[in-house]
Coordinates of C-alpha atoms and ligand atoms in Angstrom, one line a residue:
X20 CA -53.2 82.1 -76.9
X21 CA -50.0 80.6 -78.5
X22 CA -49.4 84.3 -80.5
X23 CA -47.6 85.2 -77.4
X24 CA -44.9 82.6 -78.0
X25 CA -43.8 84.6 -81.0
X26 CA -40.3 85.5 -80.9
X27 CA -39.7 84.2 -77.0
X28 CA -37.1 82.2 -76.4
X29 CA -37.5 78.9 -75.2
X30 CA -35.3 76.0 -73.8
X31 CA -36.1 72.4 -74.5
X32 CA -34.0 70.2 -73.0
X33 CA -33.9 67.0 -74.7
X34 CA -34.9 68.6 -77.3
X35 CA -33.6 65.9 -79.8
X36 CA -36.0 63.2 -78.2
X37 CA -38.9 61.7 -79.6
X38 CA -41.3 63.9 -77.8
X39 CA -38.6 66.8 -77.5
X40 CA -38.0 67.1 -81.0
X41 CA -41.8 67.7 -82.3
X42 CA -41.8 70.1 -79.6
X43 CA -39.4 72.0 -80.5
X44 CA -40.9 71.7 -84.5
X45 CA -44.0 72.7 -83.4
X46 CA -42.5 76.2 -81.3
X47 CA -40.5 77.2 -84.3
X48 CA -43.8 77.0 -86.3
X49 CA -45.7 79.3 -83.5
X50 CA -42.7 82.2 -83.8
X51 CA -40.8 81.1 -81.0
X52 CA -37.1 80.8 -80.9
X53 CA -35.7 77.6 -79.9
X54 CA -32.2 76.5 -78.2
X55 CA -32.5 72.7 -78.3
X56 CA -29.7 71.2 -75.7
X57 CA -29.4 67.4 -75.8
X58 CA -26.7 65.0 -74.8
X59 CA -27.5 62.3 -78.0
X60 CA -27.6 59.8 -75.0
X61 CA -30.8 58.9 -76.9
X62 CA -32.0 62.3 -78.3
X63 CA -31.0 61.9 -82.4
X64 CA -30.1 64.6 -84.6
X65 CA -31.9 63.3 -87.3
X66 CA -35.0 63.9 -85.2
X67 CA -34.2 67.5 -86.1
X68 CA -34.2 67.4 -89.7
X69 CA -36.7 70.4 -89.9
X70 CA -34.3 73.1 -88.4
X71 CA -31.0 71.4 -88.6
X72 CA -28.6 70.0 -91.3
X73 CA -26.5 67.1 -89.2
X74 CA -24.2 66.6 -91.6
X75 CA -22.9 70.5 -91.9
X76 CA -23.7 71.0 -88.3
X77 CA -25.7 73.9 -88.8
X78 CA -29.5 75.0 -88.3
X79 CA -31.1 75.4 -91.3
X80 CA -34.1 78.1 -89.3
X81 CA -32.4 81.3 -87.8
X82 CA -34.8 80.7 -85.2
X83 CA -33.7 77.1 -83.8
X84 CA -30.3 76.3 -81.6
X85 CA -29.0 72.7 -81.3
X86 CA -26.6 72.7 -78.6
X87 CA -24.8 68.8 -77.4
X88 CA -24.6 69.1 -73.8
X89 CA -25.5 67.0 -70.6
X90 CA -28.0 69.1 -67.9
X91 CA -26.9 67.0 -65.5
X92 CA -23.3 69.2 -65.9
X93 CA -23.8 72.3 -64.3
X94 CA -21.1 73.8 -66.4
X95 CA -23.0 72.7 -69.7
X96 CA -26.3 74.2 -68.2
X97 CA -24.9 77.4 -67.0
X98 CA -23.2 78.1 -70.1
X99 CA -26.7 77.7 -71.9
X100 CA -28.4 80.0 -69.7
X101 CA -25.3 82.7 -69.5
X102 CA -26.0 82.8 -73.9
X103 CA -29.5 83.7 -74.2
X104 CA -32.4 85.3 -73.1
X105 CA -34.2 82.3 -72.3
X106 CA -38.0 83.3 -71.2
X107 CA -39.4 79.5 -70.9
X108 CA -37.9 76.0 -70.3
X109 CA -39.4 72.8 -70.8
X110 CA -37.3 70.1 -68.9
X111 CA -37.9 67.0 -70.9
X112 CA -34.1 65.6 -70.6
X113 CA -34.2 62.3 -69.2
X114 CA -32.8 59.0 -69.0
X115 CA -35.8 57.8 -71.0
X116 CA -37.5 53.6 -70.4
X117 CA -38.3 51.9 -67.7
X118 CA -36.1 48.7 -68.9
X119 CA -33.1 50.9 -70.2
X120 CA -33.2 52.0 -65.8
X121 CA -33.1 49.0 -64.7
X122 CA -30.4 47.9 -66.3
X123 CA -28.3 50.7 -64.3
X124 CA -30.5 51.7 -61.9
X125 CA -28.4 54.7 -60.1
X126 CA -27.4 55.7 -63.3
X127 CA -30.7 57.7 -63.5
X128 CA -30.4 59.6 -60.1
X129 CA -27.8 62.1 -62.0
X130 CA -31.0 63.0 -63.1
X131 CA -31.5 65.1 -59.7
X132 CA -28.5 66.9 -60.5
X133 CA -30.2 67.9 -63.6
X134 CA -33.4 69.4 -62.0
X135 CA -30.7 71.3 -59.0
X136 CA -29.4 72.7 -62.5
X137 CA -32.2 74.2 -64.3
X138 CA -34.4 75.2 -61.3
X139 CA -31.3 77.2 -59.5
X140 CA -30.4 78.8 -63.1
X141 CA -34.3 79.4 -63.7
X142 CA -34.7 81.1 -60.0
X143 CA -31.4 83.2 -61.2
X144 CA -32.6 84.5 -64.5
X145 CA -35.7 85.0 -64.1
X146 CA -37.5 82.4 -66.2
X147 CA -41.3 83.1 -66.9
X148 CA -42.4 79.5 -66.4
X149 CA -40.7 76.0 -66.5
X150 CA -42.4 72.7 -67.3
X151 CA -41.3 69.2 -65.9
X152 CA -42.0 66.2 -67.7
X153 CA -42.9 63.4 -65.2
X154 CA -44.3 59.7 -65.8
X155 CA -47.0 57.6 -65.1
X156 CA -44.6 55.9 -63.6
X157 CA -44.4 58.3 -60.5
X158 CA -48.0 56.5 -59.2
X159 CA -46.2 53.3 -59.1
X160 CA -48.3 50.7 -59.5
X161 CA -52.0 51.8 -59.6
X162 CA -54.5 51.8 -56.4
X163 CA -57.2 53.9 -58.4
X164 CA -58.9 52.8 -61.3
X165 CA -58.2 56.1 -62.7
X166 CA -55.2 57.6 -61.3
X167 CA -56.1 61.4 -59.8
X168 CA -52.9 63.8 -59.4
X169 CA -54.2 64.5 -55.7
X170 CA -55.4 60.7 -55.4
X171 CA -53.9 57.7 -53.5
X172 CA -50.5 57.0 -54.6
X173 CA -48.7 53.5 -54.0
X174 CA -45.8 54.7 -51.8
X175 CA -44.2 51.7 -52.8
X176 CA -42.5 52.2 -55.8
X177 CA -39.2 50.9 -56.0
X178 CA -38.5 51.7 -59.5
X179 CA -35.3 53.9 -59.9
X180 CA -37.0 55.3 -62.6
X181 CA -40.5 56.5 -60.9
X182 CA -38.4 57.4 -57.6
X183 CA -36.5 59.6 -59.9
X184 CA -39.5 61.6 -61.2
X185 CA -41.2 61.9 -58.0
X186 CA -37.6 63.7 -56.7
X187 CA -38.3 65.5 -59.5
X188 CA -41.9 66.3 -59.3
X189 CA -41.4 67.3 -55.6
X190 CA -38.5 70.0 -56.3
X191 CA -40.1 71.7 -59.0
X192 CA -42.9 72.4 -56.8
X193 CA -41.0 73.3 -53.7
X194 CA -39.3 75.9 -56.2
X195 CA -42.9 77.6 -57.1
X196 CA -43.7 77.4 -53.3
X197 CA -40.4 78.9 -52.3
X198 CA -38.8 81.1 -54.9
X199 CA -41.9 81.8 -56.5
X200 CA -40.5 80.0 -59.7
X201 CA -43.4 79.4 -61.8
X202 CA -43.4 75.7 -62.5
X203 CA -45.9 72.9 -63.4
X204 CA -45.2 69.0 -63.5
X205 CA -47.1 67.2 -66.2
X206 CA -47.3 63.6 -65.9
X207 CA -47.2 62.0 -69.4
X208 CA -49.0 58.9 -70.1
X209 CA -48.0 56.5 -72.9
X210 CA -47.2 59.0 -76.0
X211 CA -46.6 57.4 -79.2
X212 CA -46.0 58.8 -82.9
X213 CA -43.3 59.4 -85.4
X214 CA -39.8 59.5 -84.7
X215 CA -40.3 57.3 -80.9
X216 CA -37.6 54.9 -80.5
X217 CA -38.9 51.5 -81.0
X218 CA -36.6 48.5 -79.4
X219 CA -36.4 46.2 -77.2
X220 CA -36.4 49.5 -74.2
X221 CA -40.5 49.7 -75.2
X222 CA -42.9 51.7 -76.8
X223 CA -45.2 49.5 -77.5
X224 CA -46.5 51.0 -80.6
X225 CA -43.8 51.0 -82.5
X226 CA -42.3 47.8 -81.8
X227 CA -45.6 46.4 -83.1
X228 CA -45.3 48.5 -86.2
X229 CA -42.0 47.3 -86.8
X230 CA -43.1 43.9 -86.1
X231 CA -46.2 43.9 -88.5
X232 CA -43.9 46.0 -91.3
X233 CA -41.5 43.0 -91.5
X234 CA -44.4 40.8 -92.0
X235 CA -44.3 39.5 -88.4
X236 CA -46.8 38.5 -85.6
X237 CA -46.9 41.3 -83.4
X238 CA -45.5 39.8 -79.6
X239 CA -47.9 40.2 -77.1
X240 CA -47.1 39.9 -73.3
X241 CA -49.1 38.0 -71.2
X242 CA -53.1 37.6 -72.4
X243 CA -52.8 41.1 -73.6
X244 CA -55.7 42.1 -71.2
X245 CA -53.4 44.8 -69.5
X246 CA -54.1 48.2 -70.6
X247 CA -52.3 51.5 -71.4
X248 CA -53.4 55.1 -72.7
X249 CA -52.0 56.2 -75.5
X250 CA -52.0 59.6 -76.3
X251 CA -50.6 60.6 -79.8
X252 CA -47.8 63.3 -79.6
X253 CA -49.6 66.1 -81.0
X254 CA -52.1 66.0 -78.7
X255 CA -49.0 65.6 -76.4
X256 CA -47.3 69.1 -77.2
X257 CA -50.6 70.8 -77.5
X258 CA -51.5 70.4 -73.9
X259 CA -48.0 70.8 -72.8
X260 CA -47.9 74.3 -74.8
X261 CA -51.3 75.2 -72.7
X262 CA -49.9 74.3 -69.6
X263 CA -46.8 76.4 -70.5
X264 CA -48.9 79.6 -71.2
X265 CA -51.5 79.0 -68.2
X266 CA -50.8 81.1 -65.2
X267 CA -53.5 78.7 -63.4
X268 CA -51.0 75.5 -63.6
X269 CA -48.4 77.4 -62.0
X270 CA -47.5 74.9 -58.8
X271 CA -49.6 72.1 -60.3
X272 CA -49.1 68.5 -61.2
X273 CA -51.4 67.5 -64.2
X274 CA -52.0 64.8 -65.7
X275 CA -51.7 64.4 -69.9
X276 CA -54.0 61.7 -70.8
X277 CA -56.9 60.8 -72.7
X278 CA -58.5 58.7 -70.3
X279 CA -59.2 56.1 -72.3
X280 CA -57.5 52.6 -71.5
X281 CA -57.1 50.5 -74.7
X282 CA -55.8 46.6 -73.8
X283 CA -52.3 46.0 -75.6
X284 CA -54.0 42.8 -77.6
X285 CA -56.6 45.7 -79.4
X286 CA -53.5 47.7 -80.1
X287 CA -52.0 44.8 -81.7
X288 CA -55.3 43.9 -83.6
X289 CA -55.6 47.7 -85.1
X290 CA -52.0 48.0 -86.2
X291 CA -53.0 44.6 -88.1
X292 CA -55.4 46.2 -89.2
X293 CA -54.0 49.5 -90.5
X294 CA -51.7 46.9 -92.4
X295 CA -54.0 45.4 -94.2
X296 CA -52.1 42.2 -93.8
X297 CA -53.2 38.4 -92.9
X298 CA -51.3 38.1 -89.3
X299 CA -52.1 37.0 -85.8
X300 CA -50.7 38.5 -82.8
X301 CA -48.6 36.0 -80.6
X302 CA -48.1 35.4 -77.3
X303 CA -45.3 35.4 -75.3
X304 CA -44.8 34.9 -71.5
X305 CA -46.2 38.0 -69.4
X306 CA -43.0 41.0 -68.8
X307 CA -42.2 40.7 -64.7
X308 CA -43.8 43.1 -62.7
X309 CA -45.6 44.5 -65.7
X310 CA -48.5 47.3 -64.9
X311 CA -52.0 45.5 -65.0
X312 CA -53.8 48.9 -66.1
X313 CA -52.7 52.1 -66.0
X314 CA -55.4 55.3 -67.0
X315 CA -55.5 59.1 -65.8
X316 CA -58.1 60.7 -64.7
X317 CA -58.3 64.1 -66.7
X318 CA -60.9 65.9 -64.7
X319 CA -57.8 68.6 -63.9
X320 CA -56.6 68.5 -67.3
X321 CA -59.7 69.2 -68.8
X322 CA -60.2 72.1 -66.0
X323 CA -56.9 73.7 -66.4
X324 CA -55.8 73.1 -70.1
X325 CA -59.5 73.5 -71.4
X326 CA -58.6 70.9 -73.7
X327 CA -58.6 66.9 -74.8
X328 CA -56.6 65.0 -77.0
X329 CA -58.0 65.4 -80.4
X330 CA -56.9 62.6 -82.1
X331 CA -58.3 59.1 -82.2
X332 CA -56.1 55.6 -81.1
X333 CA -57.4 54.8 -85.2
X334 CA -56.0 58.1 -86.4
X335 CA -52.8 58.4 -84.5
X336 CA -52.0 55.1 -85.4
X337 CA -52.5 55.6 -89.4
X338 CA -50.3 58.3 -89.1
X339 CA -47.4 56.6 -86.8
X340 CA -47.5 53.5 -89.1
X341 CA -46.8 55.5 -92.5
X342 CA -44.4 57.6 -90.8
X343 CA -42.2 53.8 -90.0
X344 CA -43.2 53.0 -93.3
X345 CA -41.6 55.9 -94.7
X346 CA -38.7 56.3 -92.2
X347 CA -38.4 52.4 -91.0
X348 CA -34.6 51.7 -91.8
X349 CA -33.4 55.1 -90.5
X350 CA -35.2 54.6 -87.0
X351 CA -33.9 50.7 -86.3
Ligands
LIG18 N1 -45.8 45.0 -74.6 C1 -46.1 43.9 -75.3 N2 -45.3 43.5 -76.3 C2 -44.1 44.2 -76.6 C3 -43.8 45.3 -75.9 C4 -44.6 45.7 -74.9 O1 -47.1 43.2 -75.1 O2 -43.4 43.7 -77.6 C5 -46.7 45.5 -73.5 C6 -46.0 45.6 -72.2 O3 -46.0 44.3 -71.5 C7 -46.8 46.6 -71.5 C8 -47.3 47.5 -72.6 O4 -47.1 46.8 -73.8 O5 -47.9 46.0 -70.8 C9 -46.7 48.9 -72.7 O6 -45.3 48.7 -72.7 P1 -44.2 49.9 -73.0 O7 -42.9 49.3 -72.7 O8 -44.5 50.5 -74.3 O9 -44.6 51.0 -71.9 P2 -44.9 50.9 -70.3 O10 -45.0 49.5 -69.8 O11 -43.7 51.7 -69.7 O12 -46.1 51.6 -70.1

């Protein structure tokens, strides 16, 4: 299935983001070419260490484009679509944590000028398919036990962040519907692995990593009963890749899941674990308006993708930890 990515040319915007950046390793290695386009808002160079040389400012694989440039500009954008013969986009560029939003909350609705840019340039040049990547976030705080893509949504939400992605959601569908723009949402829930900012803006795993590295108690919020699923970035691209190559997600919102809530106090007690060190998580005052429990339902993935996550919380985590290990002081 992914032999017919070989030599296609395909846009990844944000492409120098945690989850953008092993996506755009993992086309290279399937034959594709890749133009990478990333303002650095939070996207790092150094994230591209496998097909480019920061320091010389040049790719080091004939096959991979880095390109520093806002989507949000239309200029920027056009200029990327006018210079190659793109055939598929994923449209990961984002202002990326719930925290780093509220602290400007508008500041993420130049997002929507993002999305006007790449679905008018798609409908123009013809682009074989285009992949969003939405949030959790766009259910708001959860009504179903597990959250169904066609299930009851809190019309609530008053996050700038989640308001953003539904916006989002709702015009890359009306695209497929009315210019026949092949499109498919995917709604990520929490991925974690190498290379994901850590910080005070979140990401759980990491910070606790980090945390446990340094020989410190890793902070839990609240009683650590509220629950996440974590999904480890490989598994991530892999199902995004299917989506990408499925004609049967074309107009679909899926989620990307493993359907498996793990509580953020057993997250903290495995990375312990993994450390091999004598610690004790520690508990700090619950986050406001933190989400309780938040898992997909995966029925459609399953369906559409024909594929699960592969890799195990344990597994996933091993891998992560030695990665910060290895990488800890560049990443802070
Ligand atoms: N969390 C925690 N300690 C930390 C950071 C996060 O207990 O130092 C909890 C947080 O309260 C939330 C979960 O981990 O319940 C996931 O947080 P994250 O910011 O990674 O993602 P999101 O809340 O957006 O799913």
């Amino acid at each position: 299935m992914f032999g017919q990515l070989q030599n296609k040319t395909i846009l990844v915007t944000g492409g120098a983001g945690f989850v953008g950046s092993h996506l755009c390793e993992r086309l290279l290695g399937l034959g594709a070419k890749v133009i990478c386009f990333d303002n650095l808002s939070t996207g790092r160079v150094r994230n591209l260490s496998f097909a480019y040389d920061a320091q010389n400012a040049a790719s080091t694989n004939p096959n991979f484009v880095f390109i520093q440039g806002d989507v949000n500009v239309a200029d920027d954008t056009r200029q990327v679509f006018l210079s190659y013969p793109i055939d598929y986009v994923f449209h990961y560029a984002a202002v990326v944590g719930v925290k780093r939003v509220w602290e400007k909350p508008f500041a993420v609705f130049k997002d929507i000028e993002g999305f006007n840019n790449i679905l008018d340039l798609s409908v123009m040049r013809g682009i074989k398919k285009v992949v969003f990547s939405s949030s959790s976030e766009a259910y708001g705080e959860p009504v179903e036990r597990f959250e169904r893509e066609d299930g009851i949504h809190n019309p609530g939400s008053r996050d700038a962040y989640a308001l953003t992605k539904l916006v989002g959601e709702n015009l890359f569908l009306g695209y497929y519907e009315k210019y026949k723009l092949p499109a498919t949402v995917l709604r990520f829930f929490n991925v974690y692995g190498p290379k994901q900012e850590s910080s005070a803006y979140g990401f759980v795993a990491g910070v606790f990593i980090k945390q446990v590295l340094e020989g410190k108690s890793p902070t839990v919020f609240g009683d650590g009963k509220q629950t996440r699923d974590f999904v480890y970035v490989d598994d991530n691209i892999e199902l995004a890749i299917r989506a990408l190559l499925s004609d049967k997600t074309n107009g679909e919102v899926i989620n990307i899941g493993k359907g498996k809530p793990t509580a953020i106090l057993e997250l903290a007690e495995q990375i312990i674990k993994i450390s091999g060190k004598d610690l004790k998580p520690e508990f700090l005052p619950a986050r406001p308006n933190d989400i309780k429990y938040r898992c997909p339902d995966i029925t459609k993935m399953k369906r559409l993708l024909d594929q699960e996550p592969q890799f195990s919380l344990e597994e996933g985590l091993k891998r992560t930890f030695d990665w910060y290990k290895d990488n800890y002081s560049r990443s802070v």
